[in-house]
């Protein structure tokens, strides 16, 4: 459950998110759309603990979000715009790092479980044969799918996908939306920031951001 309670995010004098409140229960997918600069990424970063809130509070499954490391350890997964991948590492290595950091496997069985989760996630995004490729060798759309695979492999409580289908063809867009839906079905609360009307249409709820303010197109 993501609870956003009167959240304001500011960069100096610029208010990027203005007194926004909503709740996303487990099992639901919320789409947030709006023009460039409306504050969508800032909202997701605040939920992820990646930028401080100026006022208000974000809570995810009982944890008040204060910083990114604690939020990540609690299962708040951010799939950032621009993918946030290490370009000189392979696709598989990019998936491995957060899983090792989170799970700290201490036995062969736990390491095998991490390997299995990685292979499953790469297969799910259609990149089973690309795990050994350096990220910088992959196309923009393939990199975007690696970022999604990294996100879903973490099996988070909250999944925040920032424009995660922007570079995908329709087949892969459907594939990624299905994967995010599957994450909701297993109990995650999912938020997708998107410019794509078809992505917004596929979500359970649709909010619009404009100049930091949030209004509803379709309520959860
Ligand atoms: N680190 C930062 N420092 C200062 N201003 C910032 C920073 N990040 C974002 N902004 C500003 O905050 C506002 C909201 O930006 P944000 O990236 O959240 O919008 P967005 O809706 O995600 O836009 P886009 O659709 O283009 O990704 C913009 O005016 C942007 O220039």
XYZ file of N, CA and C and ligand atoms in Angstrom:
691
model
N 0.849 -1.202 0.000
C 0.000 0.000 0.000
C 0.884 1.251 0.000
N 0.660 2.107 -0.978
C 1.383 3.376 -1.031
C 0.429 4.470 -0.542
N 0.826 5.198 0.480
C -0.005 6.310 0.968
C 0.789 7.604 0.780
N 0.294 8.449 -0.093
C 0.913 9.758 -0.338
C 0.010 10.788 0.330
N 0.556 11.481 1.318
C -0.282 12.325 2.174
C 0.217 13.774 2.130
N -0.495 14.606 1.374
C -0.191 16.043 1.294
C 1.278 16.321 0.975
N 1.785 15.614 -0.032
C 3.224 15.707 -0.333
C 3.536 16.898 -1.238
N 4.522 17.655 -0.816
C 5.079 18.737 -1.636
C 6.578 18.478 -1.816
N 7.027 18.589 -3.070
C 8.459 18.470 -3.382
C 8.877 19.778 -4.040
N 9.968 20.350 -3.565
C 10.441 21.612 -4.142
C 11.942 21.535 -4.391
N 12.370 22.184 -5.471
C 13.800 22.383 -5.742
C 14.025 23.878 -5.603
N 14.545 24.315 -4.460
C 14.632 25.752 -4.221
C 13.232 26.347 -4.245
N 13.047 27.367 -5.099
C 11.740 28.025 -5.168
C 10.752 27.294 -6.072
N 11.260 26.324 -6.843
C 10.389 25.652 -7.805
C 9.633 24.502 -7.134
N 8.303 24.626 -7.114
C 7.483 23.559 -6.520
C 7.141 22.563 -7.629
N 7.707 21.339 -7.536
C 7.502 20.326 -8.582
C 6.282 19.468 -8.292
N 6.001 19.230 -7.005
C 4.825 18.456 -6.579
C 4.147 19.284 -5.501
N 2.852 19.596 -5.719
C 2.181 20.568 -4.853
C 1.053 19.901 -4.075
N 1.328 19.522 -2.837
C 0.282 19.095 -1.912
C -0.567 17.955 -2.504
N 0.106 16.893 -2.871
C -0.562 15.765 -3.541
C -0.877 14.659 -2.535
N -2.095 14.120 -2.626
C -2.511 13.014 -1.759
C -3.232 11.950 -2.582
N -2.893 10.700 -2.356
C -3.652 9.569 -2.911
C -3.121 8.284 -2.273
N -3.860 7.208 -2.506
C -3.466 5.902 -1.976
C -3.518 4.881 -3.108
N -2.523 4.025 -3.172
C -2.559 2.904 -4.120
C -2.500 1.609 -3.323
N -3.598 0.846 -3.296
C -3.582 -0.396 -2.528
C -2.819 -1.495 -3.258
N -2.466 -2.562 -2.532
C -1.831 -3.704 -3.195
C -2.752 -4.230 -4.290
N -2.169 -4.643 -5.398
C -2.969 -5.233 -6.471
C -3.449 -4.229 -7.492
N -3.141 -2.939 -7.276
C -3.644 -1.912 -8.192
C -2.520 -1.265 -8.982
N -2.898 -0.835 -10.187
C -1.969 -0.123 -11.070
C -2.538 1.269 -11.306
N -1.769 2.279 -10.927
C -2.152 3.670 -11.163
C -1.263 4.253 -12.251
N -1.878 4.856 -13.254
C -1.119 5.592 -14.264
C -1.164 7.074 -13.919
N -0.009 7.738 -14.045
C 0.060 9.190 -13.838
C 0.580 9.791 -15.139
N -0.237 10.634 -15.754
C 0.205 11.270 -16.991
C 0.208 12.785 -16.798
N 0.626 13.483 -17.836
C 0.686 14.937 -17.730
C 1.838 15.460 -18.552
N 1.828 16.755 -18.848
C 2.844 17.317 -19.731
C 4.255 17.227 -19.147
N 5.227 17.395 -20.016
C 6.627 17.406 -19.592
C 6.834 18.495 -18.534
N 7.509 18.125 -17.455
C 7.765 19.095 -16.398
C 6.639 19.211 -15.385
N 5.600 18.351 -15.522
C 4.422 18.448 -14.634
C 4.737 17.987 -13.213
N 5.794 17.182 -13.054
C 6.159 16.723 -11.709
C 6.008 15.223 -11.498
N 5.796 14.473 -12.596
C 5.568 13.024 -12.470
C 6.797 12.320 -11.889
N 7.965 12.594 -12.466
C 9.181 11.935 -11.954
C 9.443 12.348 -10.515
N 9.245 13.624 -10.208
C 9.500 14.096 -8.840
C 8.587 13.373 -7.852
N 7.337 13.145 -8.263
C 6.414 12.397 -7.405
C 6.939 10.975 -7.169
N 7.359 10.302 -8.244
C 7.867 8.928 -8.081
C 9.142 8.924 -7.244
N 10.029 9.903 -7.464
C 11.261 9.959 -6.667
C 10.943 10.149 -5.190
N 9.935 10.978 -4.912
C 9.571 11.198 -3.501
C 9.063 9.902 -2.872
N 8.249 9.155 -3.635
C 7.744 7.879 -3.099
C 8.902 6.904 -2.901
N 9.892 6.977 -3.800
C 11.058 6.086 -3.715
C 12.080 6.539 -2.681
N 11.893 7.722 -2.108
C 12.870 8.246 -1.150
C 14.084 8.857 -1.813
N 14.002 9.100 -3.121
C 15.166 9.611 -3.849
C 15.274 11.133 -3.812
N 14.163 11.813 -3.500
C 14.220 13.257 -3.188
C 13.435 13.467 -1.890
N 13.881 14.399 -1.060
C 13.145 14.643 0.187
C 11.823 15.358 -0.081
N 10.826 15.085 0.762
C 9.592 15.866 0.654
C 9.774 17.138 1.477
N 9.226 18.233 0.965
C 9.311 19.495 1.704
C 8.286 19.500 2.829
N 7.106 18.949 2.513
C 6.085 18.752 3.545
C 5.249 17.553 3.154
N 4.510 17.030 4.110
C 3.718 15.833 3.876
C 4.527 14.583 4.143
N 3.948 13.459 3.754
C 4.583 12.180 4.111
C 4.201 11.097 3.094
N 5.167 10.222 2.824
C 4.897 9.014 2.030
C 5.092 7.813 2.935
N 4.130 6.893 2.872
C 4.256 5.661 3.646
C 4.020 4.487 2.700
N 4.873 3.479 2.801
C 4.698 2.256 2.010
C 4.703 1.071 2.965
N 3.597 0.362 2.993
C 3.458 -0.817 3.863
C 4.048 -0.568 5.244
N 3.618 0.515 5.888
C 3.982 0.761 7.277
C 5.280 1.516 7.479
N 6.071 1.707 6.410
C 7.327 2.450 6.567
C 7.159 3.870 6.043
N 7.440 4.854 6.892
C 7.479 6.240 6.425
C 8.789 6.399 5.651
N 8.649 6.859 4.404
C 9.827 6.918 3.524
C 10.652 8.160 3.875
N 11.933 7.918 4.199
C 12.823 9.027 4.554
C 14.032 9.124 3.622
N 14.498 7.994 3.115
C 15.657 8.032 2.226
C 15.634 6.817 1.312
N 16.438 6.891 0.250
C 16.412 5.849 -0.774
C 16.913 4.483 -0.253
N 18.022 4.416 0.483
C 18.484 3.084 0.910
C 17.449 2.328 1.750
N 16.806 3.040 2.688
C 15.813 2.356 3.528
C 14.591 1.959 2.697
N 14.190 2.845 1.789
C 13.035 2.538 0.941
C 13.340 1.318 0.062
N 14.541 1.281 -0.512
C 14.919 0.151 -1.375
C 14.937 -1.143 -0.568
N 15.502 -1.083 0.625
C 15.559 -2.283 1.466
C 14.164 -2.754 1.860
N 13.223 -1.820 1.893
C 11.842 -2.139 2.270
C 11.035 -2.669 1.077
N 11.621 -2.596 -0.125
C 10.918 -3.126 -1.296
C 10.233 -2.085 -2.145
N 10.729 -0.842 -2.075
C 10.199 0.200 -2.969
C 11.122 0.250 -4.189
N 10.610 -0.249 -5.298
C 11.421 -0.417 -6.505
C 11.150 0.746 -7.463
N 12.215 1.416 -7.889
C 12.096 2.495 -8.875
C 12.721 2.022 -10.189
N 11.919 2.066 -11.249
C 12.455 1.829 -12.599
C 12.543 3.214 -13.224
N 13.744 3.829 -13.192
C 13.806 5.260 -13.502
C 13.708 5.563 -14.989
N 13.249 6.770 -15.268
C 13.282 7.276 -16.646
C 14.750 7.309 -17.057
N 15.064 6.879 -18.266
C 16.471 6.816 -18.660
C 17.141 5.545 -18.192
N 16.402 4.712 -17.494
C 16.775 3.334 -17.149
C 17.750 3.169 -15.987
N 18.672 4.113 -15.790
C 19.565 4.034 -14.643
C 20.460 2.802 -14.632
N 20.783 2.290 -15.817
C 21.642 1.097 -15.875
C 23.110 1.497 -15.933
N 23.979 0.609 -15.437
C 25.421 0.801 -15.603
C 25.787 0.302 -16.996
N 26.221 1.215 -17.867
C 26.375 0.878 -19.289
C 27.528 -0.076 -19.561
N 28.547 -0.055 -18.689
C 29.717 -0.908 -18.945
C 29.612 -2.255 -18.230
N 28.457 -2.520 -17.634
C 28.201 -3.851 -17.092
C 27.242 -4.589 -18.020
N 27.207 -5.899 -17.891
C 26.265 -6.661 -18.713
C 24.845 -6.499 -18.173
N 23.890 -6.917 -19.014
C 22.486 -6.890 -18.578
C 22.340 -7.710 -17.301
N 22.922 -8.912 -17.296
C 22.778 -9.788 -16.124
C 23.406 -9.142 -14.883
N 24.578 -8.523 -15.048
C 25.214 -7.873 -13.887
C 24.347 -6.749 -13.331
N 23.673 -6.029 -14.229
C 22.791 -4.950 -13.762
C 21.629 -5.487 -12.925
N 21.181 -6.704 -13.246
C 20.112 -7.304 -12.440
C 20.667 -7.868 -11.134
N 21.917 -8.329 -11.195
C 22.494 -9.029 -10.040
C 22.741 -8.086 -8.862
N 23.241 -6.892 -9.158
C 23.710 -6.015 -8.071
C 22.623 -5.712 -7.039
N 21.434 -5.221 -7.451
C 20.429 -4.937 -6.406
C 19.948 -6.191 -5.694
N 19.906 -7.312 -6.396
C 19.433 -8.538 -5.742
C 20.425 -9.015 -4.687
N 21.728 -8.928 -5.003
C 22.738 -9.317 -4.007
C 22.695 -8.355 -2.823
N 22.525 -7.063 -3.118
C 22.497 -6.068 -2.041
C 21.295 -6.289 -1.130
N 20.137 -6.622 -1.730
C 18.915 -6.779 -0.934
C 18.900 -8.093 -0.175
N 19.231 -9.162 -0.867
C 18.998 -10.490 -0.275
C 20.202 -11.025 0.487
N 21.398 -10.486 0.185
C 22.624 -10.956 0.844
C 22.664 -12.478 0.955
N 22.663 -13.167 -0.185
C 22.625 -14.624 -0.137
C 23.874 -15.183 0.546
N 23.679 -16.163 1.421
C 24.822 -16.675 2.187
C 25.039 -18.168 1.957
N 24.208 -18.770 1.122
C 24.401 -20.190 0.834
C 24.301 -20.399 -0.673
N 24.768 -21.571 -1.126
C 24.678 -21.881 -2.557
C 23.227 -21.876 -3.017
N 22.337 -22.383 -2.146
C 20.913 -22.448 -2.522
C 20.359 -21.039 -2.726
N 20.751 -20.111 -1.844
C 20.260 -18.731 -1.981
C 20.853 -18.059 -3.227
N 22.125 -18.352 -3.513
C 22.730 -17.804 -4.728
C 22.041 -18.345 -5.973
N 21.712 -19.640 -5.934
C 21.002 -20.238 -7.071
C 19.637 -19.592 -7.243
N 19.000 -19.261 -6.136
C 17.684 -18.610 -6.195
C 17.802 -17.228 -6.864
N 18.881 -16.497 -6.508
C 19.120 -15.199 -7.148
C 19.323 -15.386 -8.654
N 20.132 -16.373 -9.023
C 20.371 -16.645 -10.451
C 19.066 -16.966 -11.168
N 18.239 -17.767 -10.501
C 16.957 -18.153 -11.111
C 16.070 -16.929 -11.328
N 16.015 -16.056 -10.309
C 15.182 -14.844 -10.416
C 15.658 -13.975 -11.585
N 16.986 -13.896 -11.768
C 17.540 -13.080 -12.855
C 17.174 -13.671 -14.214
N 17.367 -14.969 -14.351
C 17.061 -15.595 -15.649
C 15.575 -15.487 -15.962
N 14.737 -15.674 -14.939
C 13.281 -15.552 -15.146
C 12.909 -14.148 -15.618
N 13.521 -13.134 -14.990
C 13.183 -11.751 -15.337
C 13.665 -11.425 -16.747
N 14.880 -11.858 -17.097
C 15.382 -11.598 -18.462
C 14.517 -12.309 -19.493
N 14.104 -13.526 -19.184
C 13.230 -14.268 -20.103
C 11.890 -13.556 -20.241
N 11.375 -13.057 -19.119
C 10.052 -12.405 -19.130
C 10.029 -11.182 -20.044
N 11.157 -10.487 -20.143
C 11.191 -9.301 -21.029
C 11.722 -9.651 -22.429
N 11.909 -10.938 -22.694
C 12.336 -11.368 -24.025
C 13.814 -11.204 -24.281
N 14.625 -11.189 -23.207
C 16.073 -10.985 -23.377
C 16.877 -12.130 -22.767
N 16.322 -13.337 -22.865
C 17.007 -14.491 -22.269
C 18.399 -14.681 -22.864
N 18.559 -14.312 -24.155
C 19.855 -14.545 -24.811
C 20.780 -13.330 -24.751
N 20.367 -12.286 -24.057
C 21.156 -11.048 -24.054
C 21.801 -10.750 -22.705
N 21.719 -11.684 -21.789
C 22.227 -11.431 -20.434
C 23.702 -11.069 -20.389
N 24.492 -11.629 -21.340
C 25.938 -11.379 -21.317
C 26.341 -10.154 -22.127
N 25.383 -9.483 -22.739
C 25.720 -8.289 -23.529
C 25.915 -7.091 -22.613
N 26.925 -6.287 -22.916
C 27.066 -5.016 -22.205
C 25.847 -4.154 -22.508
N 25.389 -3.418 -21.521
C 24.227 -2.559 -21.727
C 24.464 -1.609 -22.891
N 25.699 -1.083 -23.018
C 25.953 -0.105 -24.087
C 25.878 -0.737 -25.476
N 25.891 -2.070 -25.557
C 25.737 -2.748 -26.850
C 24.267 -2.940 -27.227
N 23.366 -2.729 -26.269
C 21.950 -2.999 -26.505
C 21.249 -1.764 -27.074
N 20.155 -1.993 -27.800
C 19.364 -0.869 -28.320
C 18.650 -0.166 -27.169
N 18.123 1.022 -27.465
C 17.413 1.778 -26.429
C 16.251 0.986 -25.840
N 15.489 0.325 -26.733
C 14.344 -0.459 -26.263
C 14.785 -1.663 -25.434
N 15.895 -2.296 -25.869
C 16.409 -3.438 -25.089
C 16.889 -2.979 -23.710
N 17.547 -1.827 -23.676
C 17.994 -1.292 -22.380
C 16.786 -1.029 -21.474
N 15.721 -0.505 -22.077
C 14.521 -0.233 -21.282
C 13.959 -1.536 -20.710
N 14.018 -2.608 -21.514
C 13.515 -3.892 -21.013
C 14.431 -4.476 -19.941
N 15.746 -4.223 -20.030
C 16.651 -4.657 -18.958
C 16.281 -3.955 -17.652
N 15.974 -2.651 -17.767
C 15.604 -1.896 -16.557
C 14.313 -2.451 -15.952
N 13.369 -2.835 -16.795
C 12.123 -3.436 -16.296
C 12.433 -4.788 -15.645
N 13.282 -5.582 -16.300
C 13.651 -6.892 -15.729
C 14.298 -6.707 -14.357
N 15.174 -5.713 -14.259
C 15.821 -5.442 -12.970
C 14.773 -5.080 -11.918
N 13.788 -4.291 -12.325
C 12.740 -3.881 -11.392
C 11.884 -5.046 -10.935
N 11.438 -5.870 -11.884
C 10.508 -6.939 -11.488
C 11.238 -8.054 -10.743
N 12.536 -8.244 -11.025
C 13.289 -9.313 -10.333
C 13.336 -9.065 -8.825
N 13.167 -7.799 -8.433
C 13.277 -7.479 -7.001
C 12.002 -7.795 -6.227
N 10.909 -8.103 -6.960
C 9.664 -8.532 -6.291
C 9.257 -7.545 -5.187
N 9.201 -6.266 -5.552
C 8.969 -5.222 -4.551
C 7.532 -5.143 -4.057
N 7.373 -4.400 -2.964
C 6.028 -4.104 -2.431
C 5.383 -2.973 -3.227
N 6.228 -2.049 -3.687
C 5.761 -0.923 -4.502
C 6.680 -0.848 -5.719
N 6.084 -0.690 -6.898
C 6.888 -0.600 -8.122
C 6.531 0.704 -8.820
N 7.548 1.523 -9.065
C 7.371 2.862 -9.620
C 8.066 2.879 -10.978
N 7.281 2.824 -12.030
C 7.841 2.707 -13.378
C 7.711 4.050 -14.082
N 8.861 4.689 -14.348
C 8.874 6.047 -14.906
C 9.118 5.976 -16.407
N 8.053 6.115 -17.179
C 8.142 6.078 -18.656
C 8.838 4.804 -19.131
N 8.441 3.662 -18.563
C 9.163 2.414 -18.840
C 8.777 1.748 -20.142
N 7.852 2.357 -20.900
C 7.489 1.782 -22.200
C 7.749 2.760 -23.340
N 8.418 3.877 -23.052
C 8.495 4.970 -24.033
C 9.263 4.594 -25.297
N 10.173 3.620 -25.200
C 10.979 3.282 -26.383
C 10.621 1.917 -26.961
N 9.459 1.388 -26.560
C 9.118 0.016 -26.946
C 8.111 -0.030 -28.085
N 8.254 -1.064 -28.951
C 7.213 -1.320 -29.947
C 5.986 -1.876 -29.236
N 4.884 -2.011 -29.986
C 3.618 -2.344 -29.313
C 3.684 -3.721 -28.649
N 4.372 -4.675 -29.271
C 4.458 -6.018 -28.675
C 5.165 -5.961 -27.330
N 6.298 -5.263 -27.309
C 7.054 -5.190 -26.048
C 6.369 -4.284 -25.022
N 5.639 -3.282 -25.508
C 4.888 -2.451 -24.567
C 3.840 -3.309 -23.841
N 3.120 -4.137 -24.633
C 2.118 -5.031 -24.019
C 2.792 -5.997 -23.051
N 3.952 -6.495 -23.448
C 4.681 -7.440 -22.596
C 5.033 -6.801 -21.254
N 5.541 -5.570 -21.308
C 5.937 -4.881 -20.073
C 4.708 -4.550 -19.225
N 3.617 -4.115 -19.875
C 2.397 -3.823 -19.106
C 1.862 -5.090 -18.448
N 1.929 -6.214 -19.173
C 1.494 -7.492 -18.581
C 2.353 -7.840 -17.368
N 3.664 -7.584 -17.481
C 4.565 -7.913 -16.352
C 4.257 -7.037 -15.142
N 3.989 -5.759 -15.387
C 3.651 -4.877 -14.261
C 2.313 -5.305 -13.653
N 1.381 -5.716 -14.500
C 0.096 -6.220 -14.000
C 0.329 -7.482 -13.148
N 1.223 -8.347 -13.586
C 1.513 -9.567 -12.816
C 2.106 -9.211 -11.456
N 2.934 -8.159 -11.426
C 3.484 -7.709 -10.139
C 2.358 -7.232 -9.229
N 1.379 -6.518 -9.788
C 0.229 -6.095 -8.982
C -0.551 -7.321 -8.506
N -0.722 -8.293 -9.390
C -1.507 -9.484 -9.028
C -0.881 -10.251 -7.864
N 0.452 -10.159 -7.730
C 1.055 -10.870 -6.591
C 1.085 -9.974 -5.342
N 0.516 -8.743 -5.452
C 0.312 -7.928 -4.259
C 1.054 -6.610 -4.221
N 1.788 -6.284 -5.287
C 2.492 -4.991 -5.306
C 1.508 -3.860 -5.617
N 1.823 -2.677 -5.137
C 1.142 -1.448 -5.562
C 2.018 -0.838 -6.654
N 1.430 -0.565 -7.812
C 2.220 -0.170 -8.987
C 1.787 1.223 -9.459
N 2.771 2.077 -9.722
C 2.491 3.384 -10.335
C 3.334 3.498 -11.607
N 2.669 3.886 -12.693
C 3.360 4.072 -13.971
C 3.206 5.529 -14.384
N 4.320 6.242 -14.540
C 4.270 7.573 -15.135
C 4.376 7.390 -16.644
N 3.463 8.020 -17.377
C 3.441 7.762 -18.822
C 2.877 8.929 -19.617
N 3.379 9.055 -20.861
C 2.781 9.984 -21.824
C 1.833 9.256 -22.765
N 1.771 7.931 -22.639
C 1.081 7.101 -23.630
C -0.371 6.860 -23.200
N -1.354 7.382 -23.957
C -2.760 7.207 -23.557
C -3.162 5.741 -23.428
N -2.588 4.852 -24.259
C -2.999 3.443 -24.182
C -2.486 2.806 -22.890
N -1.335 3.266 -22.403
C -0.825 2.766 -21.123
C -1.732 3.251 -19.998
N -2.110 4.529 -20.050
C -2.996 5.081 -19.020
C -4.332 4.348 -19.028
N -4.826 4.041 -20.226
C -6.118 3.351 -20.367
C -6.081 1.959 -19.734
N -4.923 1.307 -19.817
C -4.820 -0.077 -19.319
C -4.748 -0.149 -17.794
N -4.524 0.993 -17.132
C -4.341 0.980 -15.675
C -5.696 0.966 -14.961
N -5.662 0.626 -13.670
C -6.902 0.598 -12.873
C -7.392 2.008 -12.547
N -6.460 2.933 -12.435
C -6.798 4.321 -12.160
C -5.877 5.214 -12.966
N -6.323 6.436 -13.214
C -5.527 7.357 -14.045
C -5.597 8.758 -13.431
N -4.441 9.253 -13.042
C -4.366 10.607 -12.499
C -3.580 11.482 -13.476
N -3.926 12.750 -13.457
C -3.264 13.709 -14.334
C -2.479 14.685 -13.463
N -1.228 14.934 -13.817
C -0.471 15.969 -13.112
C -0.281 17.157 -14.022
N -0.410 18.339 -13.445
C -0.149 19.563 -14.197
C 0.384 20.592 -13.210
N 1.573 21.099 -13.501
C 2.231 22.079 -12.630
C 2.214 21.616 -11.179
N 2.509 20.316 -10.995
C 2.673 19.775 -9.643
C 1.393 19.346 -8.968
N 0.249 19.706 -9.573
C -1.028 19.346 -8.920
C -1.602 18.100 -9.572
N -2.297 17.309 -8.769
C -2.844 16.047 -9.261
C -4.369 16.104 -9.292
N -4.929 15.651 -10.416
C -6.387 15.522 -10.494
C -6.682 14.144 -11.088
N -7.942 13.737 -10.985
C -8.274 12.371 -11.386
C -8.982 12.347 -12.725
N -8.521 11.429 -13.596
C -9.262 11.113 -14.815
C -10.177 9.923 -14.504
N -9.594 8.904 -13.873
C -10.343 7.743 -13.372
C -9.782 7.413 -12.012
N -10.612 7.394 -11.007
C -10.122 7.122 -9.651
C -9.893 5.640 -9.441
N -8.966 5.334 -8.560
C -8.781 3.939 -8.150
C -10.006 3.486 -7.391
N 16.999 18.015 -9.627
C 16.251 19.066 -9.991
N 16.626 20.309 -9.686
C 15.860 21.377 -10.042
N 14.702 21.290 -10.726
C 14.288 20.053 -11.062
C 15.033 18.879 -10.722
N 14.363 17.807 -11.189
C 13.241 18.271 -11.789
N 13.215 19.614 -11.729
C 12.131 20.482 -12.233
O 10.927 20.080 -11.581
C 9.835 20.153 -12.484
C 9.164 18.794 -12.572
O 10.070 17.908 -13.248
P 9.768 16.345 -13.372
O 10.949 15.718 -14.016
O 9.315 15.848 -12.076
O 8.521 16.370 -14.403
P 7.936 15.234 -15.341
O 6.458 15.418 -15.318
O 8.461 13.914 -14.910
O 8.515 15.618 -16.755
P 8.860 14.675 -18.023
O 7.533 14.146 -18.531
O 9.511 15.609 -18.988
O 9.766 13.587 -17.518
C 10.396 20.665 -13.807
O 10.206 22.043 -13.862
C 11.875 20.311 -13.712
O 12.648 21.197 -14.492
